[in-house]
mmCIF file of C-alpha atoms in Angstrom:
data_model
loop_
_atom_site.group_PDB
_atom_site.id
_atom_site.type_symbol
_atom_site.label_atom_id
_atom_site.label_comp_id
_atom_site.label_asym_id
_atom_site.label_seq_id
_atom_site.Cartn_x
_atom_site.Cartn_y
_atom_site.Cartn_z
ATOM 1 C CA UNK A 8 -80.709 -2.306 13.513
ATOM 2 C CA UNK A 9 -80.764 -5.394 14.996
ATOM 3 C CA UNK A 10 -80.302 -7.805 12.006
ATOM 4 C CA UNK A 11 -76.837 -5.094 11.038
ATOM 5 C CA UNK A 12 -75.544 -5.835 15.047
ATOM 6 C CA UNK A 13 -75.924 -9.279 14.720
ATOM 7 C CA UNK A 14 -73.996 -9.560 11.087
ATOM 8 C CA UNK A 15 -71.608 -7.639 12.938
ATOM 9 C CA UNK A 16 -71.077 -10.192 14.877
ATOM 10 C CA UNK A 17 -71.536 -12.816 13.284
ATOM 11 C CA UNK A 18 -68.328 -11.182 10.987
ATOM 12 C CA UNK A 19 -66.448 -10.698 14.016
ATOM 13 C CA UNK A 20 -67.345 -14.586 15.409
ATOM 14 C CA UNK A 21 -65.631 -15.966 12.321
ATOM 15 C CA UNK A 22 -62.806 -13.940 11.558
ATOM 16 C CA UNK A 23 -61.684 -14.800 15.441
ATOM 17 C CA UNK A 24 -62.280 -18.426 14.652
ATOM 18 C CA UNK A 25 -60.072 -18.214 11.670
ATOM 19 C CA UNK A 26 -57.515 -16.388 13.223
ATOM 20 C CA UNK A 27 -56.997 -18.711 16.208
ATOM 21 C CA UNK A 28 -57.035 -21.805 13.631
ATOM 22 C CA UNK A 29 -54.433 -20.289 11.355
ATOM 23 C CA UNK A 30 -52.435 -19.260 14.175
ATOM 24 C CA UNK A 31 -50.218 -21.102 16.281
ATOM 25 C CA UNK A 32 -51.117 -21.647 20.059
ATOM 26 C CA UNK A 33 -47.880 -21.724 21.665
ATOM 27 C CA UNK A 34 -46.340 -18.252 23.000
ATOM 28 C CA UNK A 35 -43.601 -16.924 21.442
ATOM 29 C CA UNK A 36 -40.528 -14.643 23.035
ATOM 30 C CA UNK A 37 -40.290 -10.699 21.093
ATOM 31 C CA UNK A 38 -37.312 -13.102 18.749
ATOM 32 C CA UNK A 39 -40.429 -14.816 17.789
ATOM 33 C CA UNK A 40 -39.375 -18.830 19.415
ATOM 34 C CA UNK A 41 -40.984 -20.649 21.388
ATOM 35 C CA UNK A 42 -40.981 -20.323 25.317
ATOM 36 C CA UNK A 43 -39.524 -23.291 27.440
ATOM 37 C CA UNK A 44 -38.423 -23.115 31.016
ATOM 38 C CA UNK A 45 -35.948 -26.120 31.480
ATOM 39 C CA UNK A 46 -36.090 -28.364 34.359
ATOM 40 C CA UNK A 47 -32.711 -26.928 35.819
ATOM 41 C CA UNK A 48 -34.736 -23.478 36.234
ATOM 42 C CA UNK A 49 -37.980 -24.919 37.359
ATOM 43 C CA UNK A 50 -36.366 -26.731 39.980
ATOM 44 C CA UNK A 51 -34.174 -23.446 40.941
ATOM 45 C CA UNK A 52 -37.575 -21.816 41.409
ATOM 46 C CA UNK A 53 -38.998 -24.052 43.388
ATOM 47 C CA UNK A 54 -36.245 -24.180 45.618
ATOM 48 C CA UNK A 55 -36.078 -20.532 46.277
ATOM 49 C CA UNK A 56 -39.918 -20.130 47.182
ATOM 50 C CA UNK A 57 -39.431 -22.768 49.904
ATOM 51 C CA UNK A 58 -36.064 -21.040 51.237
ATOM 52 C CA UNK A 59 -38.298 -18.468 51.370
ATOM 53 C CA UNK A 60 -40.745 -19.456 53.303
ATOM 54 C CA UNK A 61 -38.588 -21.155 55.788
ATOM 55 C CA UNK A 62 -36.672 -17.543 56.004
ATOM 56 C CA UNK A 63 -40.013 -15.635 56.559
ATOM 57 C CA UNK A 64 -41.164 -17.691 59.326
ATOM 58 C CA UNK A 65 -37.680 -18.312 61.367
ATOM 59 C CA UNK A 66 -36.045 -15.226 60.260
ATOM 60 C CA UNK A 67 -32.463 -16.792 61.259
ATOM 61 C CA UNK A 68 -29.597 -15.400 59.317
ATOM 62 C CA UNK A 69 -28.243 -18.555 58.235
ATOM 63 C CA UNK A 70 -32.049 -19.110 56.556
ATOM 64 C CA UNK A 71 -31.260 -15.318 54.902
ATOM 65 C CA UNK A 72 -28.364 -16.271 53.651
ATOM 66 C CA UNK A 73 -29.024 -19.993 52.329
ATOM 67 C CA UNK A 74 -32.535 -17.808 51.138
ATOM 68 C CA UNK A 75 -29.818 -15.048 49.120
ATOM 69 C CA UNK A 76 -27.991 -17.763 47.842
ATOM 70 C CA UNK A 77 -30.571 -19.378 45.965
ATOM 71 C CA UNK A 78 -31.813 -16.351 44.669
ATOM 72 C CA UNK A 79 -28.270 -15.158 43.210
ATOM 73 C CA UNK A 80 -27.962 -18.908 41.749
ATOM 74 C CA UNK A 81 -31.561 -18.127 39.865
ATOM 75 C CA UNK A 82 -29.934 -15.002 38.110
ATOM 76 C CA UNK A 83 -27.315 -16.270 36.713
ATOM 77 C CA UNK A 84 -28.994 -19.626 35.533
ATOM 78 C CA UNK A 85 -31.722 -17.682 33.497
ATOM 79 C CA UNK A 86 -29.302 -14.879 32.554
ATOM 80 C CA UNK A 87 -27.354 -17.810 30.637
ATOM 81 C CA UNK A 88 -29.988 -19.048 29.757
ATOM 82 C CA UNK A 89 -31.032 -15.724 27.832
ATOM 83 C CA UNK A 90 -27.301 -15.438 26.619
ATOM 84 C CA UNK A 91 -27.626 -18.689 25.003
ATOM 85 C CA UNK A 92 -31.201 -18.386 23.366
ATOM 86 C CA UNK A 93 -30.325 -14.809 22.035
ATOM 87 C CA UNK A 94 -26.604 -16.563 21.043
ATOM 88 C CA UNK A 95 -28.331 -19.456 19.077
ATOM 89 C CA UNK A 96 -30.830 -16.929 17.251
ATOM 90 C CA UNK A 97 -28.138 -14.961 16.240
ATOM 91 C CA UNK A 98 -26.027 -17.616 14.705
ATOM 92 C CA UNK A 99 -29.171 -18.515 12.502
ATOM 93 C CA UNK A 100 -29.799 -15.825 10.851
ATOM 94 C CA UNK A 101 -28.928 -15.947 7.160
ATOM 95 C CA UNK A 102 -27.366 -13.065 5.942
ATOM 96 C CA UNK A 103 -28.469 -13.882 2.394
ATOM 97 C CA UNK A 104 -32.564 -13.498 3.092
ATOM 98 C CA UNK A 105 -33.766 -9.991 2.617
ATOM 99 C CA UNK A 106 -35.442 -9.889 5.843
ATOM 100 C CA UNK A 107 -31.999 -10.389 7.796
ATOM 101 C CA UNK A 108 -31.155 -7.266 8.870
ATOM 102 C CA UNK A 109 -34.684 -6.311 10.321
ATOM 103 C CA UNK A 110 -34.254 -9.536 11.995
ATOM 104 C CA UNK A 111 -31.050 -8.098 13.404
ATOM 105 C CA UNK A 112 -32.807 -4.811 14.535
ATOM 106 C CA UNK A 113 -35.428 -6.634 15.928
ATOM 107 C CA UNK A 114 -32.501 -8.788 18.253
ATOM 108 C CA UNK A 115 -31.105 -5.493 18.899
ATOM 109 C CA UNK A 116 -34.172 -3.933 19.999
ATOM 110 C CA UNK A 117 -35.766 -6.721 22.380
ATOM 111 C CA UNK A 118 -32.145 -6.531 24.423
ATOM 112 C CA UNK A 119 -32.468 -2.622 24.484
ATOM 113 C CA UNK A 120 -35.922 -3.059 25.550
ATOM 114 C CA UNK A 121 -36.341 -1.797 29.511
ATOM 115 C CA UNK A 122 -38.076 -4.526 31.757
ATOM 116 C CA UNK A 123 -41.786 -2.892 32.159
ATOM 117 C CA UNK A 124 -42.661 -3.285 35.827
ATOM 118 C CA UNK A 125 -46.499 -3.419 37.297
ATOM 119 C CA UNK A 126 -46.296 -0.337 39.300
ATOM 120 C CA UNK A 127 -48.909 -0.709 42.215
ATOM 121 C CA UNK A 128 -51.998 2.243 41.787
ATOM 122 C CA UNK A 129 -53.525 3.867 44.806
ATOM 123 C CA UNK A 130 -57.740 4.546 44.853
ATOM 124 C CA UNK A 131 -59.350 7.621 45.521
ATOM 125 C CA UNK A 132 -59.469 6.434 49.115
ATOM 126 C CA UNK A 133 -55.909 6.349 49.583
ATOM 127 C CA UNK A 134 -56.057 2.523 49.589
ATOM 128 C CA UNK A 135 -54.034 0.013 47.560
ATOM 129 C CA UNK A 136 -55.138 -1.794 44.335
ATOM 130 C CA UNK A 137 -55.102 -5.170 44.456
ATOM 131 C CA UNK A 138 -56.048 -7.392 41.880
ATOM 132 C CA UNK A 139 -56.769 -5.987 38.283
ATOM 133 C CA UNK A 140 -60.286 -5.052 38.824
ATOM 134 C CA UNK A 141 -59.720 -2.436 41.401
ATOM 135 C CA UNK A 142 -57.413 -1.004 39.107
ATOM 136 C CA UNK A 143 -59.984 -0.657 36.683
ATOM 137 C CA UNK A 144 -62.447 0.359 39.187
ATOM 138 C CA UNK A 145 -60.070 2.901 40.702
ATOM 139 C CA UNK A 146 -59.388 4.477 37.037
ATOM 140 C CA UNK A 147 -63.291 4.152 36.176
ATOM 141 C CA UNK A 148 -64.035 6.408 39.287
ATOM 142 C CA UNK A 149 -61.189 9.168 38.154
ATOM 143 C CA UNK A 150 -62.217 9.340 34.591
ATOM 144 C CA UNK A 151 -65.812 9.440 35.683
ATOM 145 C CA UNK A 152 -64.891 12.491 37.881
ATOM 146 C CA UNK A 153 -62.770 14.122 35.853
ATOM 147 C CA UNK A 154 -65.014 13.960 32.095
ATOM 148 C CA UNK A 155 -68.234 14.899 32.874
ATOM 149 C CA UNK A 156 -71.015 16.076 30.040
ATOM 150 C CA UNK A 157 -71.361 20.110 29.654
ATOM 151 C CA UNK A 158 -74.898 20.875 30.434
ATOM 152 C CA UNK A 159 -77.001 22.217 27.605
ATOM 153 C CA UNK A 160 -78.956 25.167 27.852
ATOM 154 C CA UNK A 161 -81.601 26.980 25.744
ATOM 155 C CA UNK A 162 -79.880 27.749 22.989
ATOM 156 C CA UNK A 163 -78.849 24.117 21.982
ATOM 157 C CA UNK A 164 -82.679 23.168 20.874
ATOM 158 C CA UNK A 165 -82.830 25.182 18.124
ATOM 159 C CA UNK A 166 -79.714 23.521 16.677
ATOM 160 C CA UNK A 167 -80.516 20.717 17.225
ATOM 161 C CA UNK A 168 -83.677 20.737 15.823
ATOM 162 C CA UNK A 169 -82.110 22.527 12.355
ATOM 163 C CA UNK A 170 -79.248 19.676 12.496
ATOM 164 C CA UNK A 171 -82.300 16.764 12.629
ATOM 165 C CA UNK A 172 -84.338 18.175 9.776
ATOM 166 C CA UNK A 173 -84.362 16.234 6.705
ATOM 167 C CA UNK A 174 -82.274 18.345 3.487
ATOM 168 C CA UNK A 175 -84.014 17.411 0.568
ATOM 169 C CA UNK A 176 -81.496 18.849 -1.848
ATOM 170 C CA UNK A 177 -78.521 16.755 -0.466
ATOM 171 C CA UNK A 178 -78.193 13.771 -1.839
ATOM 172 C CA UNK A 179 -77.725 9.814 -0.054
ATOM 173 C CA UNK A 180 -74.534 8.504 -0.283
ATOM 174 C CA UNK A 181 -73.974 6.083 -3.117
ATOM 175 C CA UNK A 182 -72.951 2.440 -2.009
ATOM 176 C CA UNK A 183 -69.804 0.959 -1.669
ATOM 177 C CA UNK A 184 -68.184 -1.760 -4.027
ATOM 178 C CA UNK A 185 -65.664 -4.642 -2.761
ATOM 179 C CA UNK A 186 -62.774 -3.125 -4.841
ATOM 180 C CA UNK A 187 -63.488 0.380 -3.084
ATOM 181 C CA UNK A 188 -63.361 -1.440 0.237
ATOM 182 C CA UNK A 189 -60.315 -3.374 -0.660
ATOM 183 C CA UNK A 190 -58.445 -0.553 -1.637
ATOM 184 C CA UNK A 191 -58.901 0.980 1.662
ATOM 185 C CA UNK A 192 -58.169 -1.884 3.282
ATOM 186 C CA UNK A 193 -54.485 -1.428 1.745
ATOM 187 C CA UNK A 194 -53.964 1.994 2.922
ATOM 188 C CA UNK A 195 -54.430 0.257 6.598
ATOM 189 C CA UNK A 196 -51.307 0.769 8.604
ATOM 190 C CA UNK A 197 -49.893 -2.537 9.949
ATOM 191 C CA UNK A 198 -48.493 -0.673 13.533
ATOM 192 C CA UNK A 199 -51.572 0.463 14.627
ATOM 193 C CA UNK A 200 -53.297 -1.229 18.000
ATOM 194 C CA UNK A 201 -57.061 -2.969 17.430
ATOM 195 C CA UNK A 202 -59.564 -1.941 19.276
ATOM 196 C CA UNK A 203 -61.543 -4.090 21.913
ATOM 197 C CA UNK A 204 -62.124 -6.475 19.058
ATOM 198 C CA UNK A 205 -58.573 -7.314 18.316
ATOM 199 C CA UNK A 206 -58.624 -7.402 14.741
ATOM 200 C CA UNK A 207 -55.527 -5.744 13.390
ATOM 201 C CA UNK A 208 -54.773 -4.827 10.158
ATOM 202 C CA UNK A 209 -53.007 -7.545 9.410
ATOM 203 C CA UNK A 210 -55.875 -9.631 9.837
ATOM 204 C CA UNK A 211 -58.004 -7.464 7.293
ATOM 205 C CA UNK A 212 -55.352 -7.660 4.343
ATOM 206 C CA UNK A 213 -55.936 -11.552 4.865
ATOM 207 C CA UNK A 214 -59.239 -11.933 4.529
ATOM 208 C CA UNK A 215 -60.552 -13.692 1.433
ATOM 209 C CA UNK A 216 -62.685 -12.288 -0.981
ATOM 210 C CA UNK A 217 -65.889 -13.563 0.342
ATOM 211 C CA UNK A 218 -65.360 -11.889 3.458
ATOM 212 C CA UNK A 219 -64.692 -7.964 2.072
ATOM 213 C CA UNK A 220 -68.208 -8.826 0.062
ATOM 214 C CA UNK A 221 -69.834 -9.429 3.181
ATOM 215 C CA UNK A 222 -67.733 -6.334 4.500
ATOM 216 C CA UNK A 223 -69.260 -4.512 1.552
ATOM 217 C CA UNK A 224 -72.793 -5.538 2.121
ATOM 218 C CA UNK A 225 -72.561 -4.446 6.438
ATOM 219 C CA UNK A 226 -71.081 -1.167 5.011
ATOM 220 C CA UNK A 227 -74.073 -0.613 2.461
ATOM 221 C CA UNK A 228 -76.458 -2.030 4.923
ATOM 222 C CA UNK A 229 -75.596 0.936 7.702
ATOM 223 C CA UNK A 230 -75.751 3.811 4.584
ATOM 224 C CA UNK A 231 -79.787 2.212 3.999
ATOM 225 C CA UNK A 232 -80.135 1.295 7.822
ATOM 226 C CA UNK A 233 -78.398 4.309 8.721
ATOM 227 C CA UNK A 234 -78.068 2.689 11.828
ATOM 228 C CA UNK A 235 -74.263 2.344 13.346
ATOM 229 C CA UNK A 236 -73.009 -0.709 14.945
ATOM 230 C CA UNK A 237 -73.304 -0.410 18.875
ATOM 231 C CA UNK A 238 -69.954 -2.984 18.757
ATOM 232 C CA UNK A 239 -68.174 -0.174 16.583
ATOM 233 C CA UNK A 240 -69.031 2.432 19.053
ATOM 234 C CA UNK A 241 -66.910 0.725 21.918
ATOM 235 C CA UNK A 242 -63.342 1.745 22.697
ATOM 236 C CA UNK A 243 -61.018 0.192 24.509
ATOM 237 C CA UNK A 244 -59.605 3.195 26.624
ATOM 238 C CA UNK A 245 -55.652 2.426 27.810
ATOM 239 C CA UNK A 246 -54.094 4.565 30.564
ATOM 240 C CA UNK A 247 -50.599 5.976 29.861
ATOM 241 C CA UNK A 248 -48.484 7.241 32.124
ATOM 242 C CA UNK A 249 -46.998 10.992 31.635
ATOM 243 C CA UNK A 250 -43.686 12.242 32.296
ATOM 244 C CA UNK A 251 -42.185 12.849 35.599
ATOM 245 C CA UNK A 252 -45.445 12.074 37.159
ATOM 246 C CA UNK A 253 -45.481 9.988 40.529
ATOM 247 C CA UNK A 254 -46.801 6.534 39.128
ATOM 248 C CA UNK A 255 -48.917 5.268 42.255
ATOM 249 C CA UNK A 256 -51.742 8.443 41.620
ATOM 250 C CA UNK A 257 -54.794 7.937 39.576
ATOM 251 C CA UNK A 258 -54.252 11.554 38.464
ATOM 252 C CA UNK A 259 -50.744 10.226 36.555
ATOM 253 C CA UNK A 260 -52.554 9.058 33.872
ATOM 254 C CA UNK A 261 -53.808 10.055 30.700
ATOM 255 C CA UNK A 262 -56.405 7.477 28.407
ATOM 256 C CA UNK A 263 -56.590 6.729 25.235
ATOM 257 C CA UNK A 264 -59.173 4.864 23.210
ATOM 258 C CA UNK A 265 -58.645 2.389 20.516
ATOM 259 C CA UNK A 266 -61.461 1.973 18.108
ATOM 260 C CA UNK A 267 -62.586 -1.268 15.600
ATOM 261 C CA UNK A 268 -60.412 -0.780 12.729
ATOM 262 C CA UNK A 269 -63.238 -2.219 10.872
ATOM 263 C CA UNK A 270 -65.132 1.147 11.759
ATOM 264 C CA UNK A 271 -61.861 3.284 11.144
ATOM 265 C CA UNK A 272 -62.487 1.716 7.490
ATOM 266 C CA UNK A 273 -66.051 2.707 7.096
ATOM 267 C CA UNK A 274 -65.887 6.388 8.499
ATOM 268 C CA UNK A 275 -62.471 7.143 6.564
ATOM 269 C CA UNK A 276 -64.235 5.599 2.972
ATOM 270 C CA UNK A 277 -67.858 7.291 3.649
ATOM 271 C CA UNK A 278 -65.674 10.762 4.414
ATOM 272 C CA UNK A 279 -64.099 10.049 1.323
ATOM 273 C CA UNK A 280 -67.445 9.435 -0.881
ATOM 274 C CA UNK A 281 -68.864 12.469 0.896
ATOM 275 C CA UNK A 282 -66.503 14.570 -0.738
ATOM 276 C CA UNK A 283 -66.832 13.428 -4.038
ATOM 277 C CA UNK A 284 -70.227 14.409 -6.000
ATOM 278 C CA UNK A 285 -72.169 12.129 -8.177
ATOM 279 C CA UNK A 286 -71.375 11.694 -11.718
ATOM 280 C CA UNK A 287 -74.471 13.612 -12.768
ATOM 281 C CA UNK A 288 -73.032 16.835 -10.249
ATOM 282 C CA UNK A 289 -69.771 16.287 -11.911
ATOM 283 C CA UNK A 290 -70.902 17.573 -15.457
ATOM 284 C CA UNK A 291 -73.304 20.102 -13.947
ATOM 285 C CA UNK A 292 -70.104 21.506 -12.348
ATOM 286 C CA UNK A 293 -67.669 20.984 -15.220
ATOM 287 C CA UNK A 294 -70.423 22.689 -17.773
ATOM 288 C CA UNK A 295 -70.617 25.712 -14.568
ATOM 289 C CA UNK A 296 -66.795 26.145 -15.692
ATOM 290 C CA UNK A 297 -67.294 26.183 -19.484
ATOM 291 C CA UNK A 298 -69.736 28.746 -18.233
#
């Protein structure tokens, strides 16, 4: 069990490494450029954060209004200079690629997009979150209140016991192949969020052959182990708000949990092989329907 944790990671060490040396390091805007703050607006920054300051300590309404100023001068020099990044993007898209009009869409989309604001959360003790970790602590607390573990009684041993009993007339699972693995990693679907491991499905469809052969080999290895992964059984649980809730409460939220899609991959194949008898079965039931 140990050895198939470590390969684990050991898999998940590399593909990371490859994936931040393919990759480019610089962030990109939803248009997919690069992001660079000019001089004009850095200095427009800076100069209302000091107007600030001197406002919050005097509190004279000429400060106010020298502080309002600044601030309405801000606006309008980064809402040009949105006008102008979204104008030049525009203007270079060639209308003769085939990927033009979802570049288009994509334009039209980001500017449709609503800003996303960090709402602030409130803890169980009616207190305010501060940094990120109380928020996490504060929704740890509520989910651990609000999901707790029924309590078995009497009746559960029995089943149990039946479920942990070795069945000698079913047969193991037969072992996977690298084409049966690369064929599901085709079906993957490209919009679907990693899990805490943040390997999409992108990422999968890229890697080279040598890497779905030692994908093969951890699959085999946990059918003849049959010992899961503990990384596979993490989940990355993200809180969504729900509808016409107030958005300060605890209680507003719903999780979710996002799973390794390398595990998605192995449960969805082994369900898949588990419904499908062995060659051998396969005559004895085609010669039952001759029958």
């Amino acid at each position: 069990g140990e050895d198939l944790d470590g390969a684990v990671e050991i898999f998940t060490n590399v593909v990371h490494e490859a994936a931040l040396l393919s990759n480019p390091q610089a962030t990109t805007t939803a248009l997919g450029r690069n992001v660079h703050v000019s001089a004009e607006i850095r200095n427009l920054i800076r100069n209302k954060r000091r107007l600030r300051r001197i406002w919050q300590r005097s509190r004279n309404p000429i400060d106010k209004t020298n502080y309002n100023l600044a601030t309405k001068q801000l606006k309008e020099s980064i809402s040009e200079y949105k006008n102008r990044e979204i104008g030049d993007f525009l203007r270079n898209i060639d209308i003769n690629q085939r990927n033009s009009e979802y570049n288009l869409w994509k334009a039209t989309k980001y500017l449709k997009r609503p800003v996303k604001q960090n709402i602030p959360i409130k803890s169980s003790q009616n207190s305010w979150c501060r940094t990120n970790k109380d928020k996490a602590d504060a929704f740890a607390h509520h989910l651990e209140a609000t999901f707790t573990p029924f309590s078995y009684n009497s009746n559960v041993e029995p089943i149990l016991n039946f479920l942990d009993s070795a069945c000698q007339m079913d047969l193991p699972i037969r072992h996977f192949t690298p084409n049966e693995v690369k064929s599901e990693i085709k079906k993957l679907n490209n919009k679907k969020s990693p899990g805490y491991d943040k390997i999409d499905a992108l990422v999968i469809k890229s890697l080279p052959k040598k890497g779905i052969i030692f994908l093969t080999l951890i699959f085999n290895s946990i059918l003849r182990l049959q010992h899961f992964p503990s990384q596979w059984k993490c989940a990355e649980i993200i809180m969504v708000s729900k509808p016409n809730k107030p958005e300060n409460n605890v209680s507003s939220y719903r999780p979710i949990s996002l799973l390794s899609t390398l595990s998605k991959i192995f449960e969805r194949h082994c369900g898949r092989l588990c419904r499908q008898p062995y060659p051998r079965q396969r005559r004895f039931h085609r010669n039952c329907l001759h029958l």
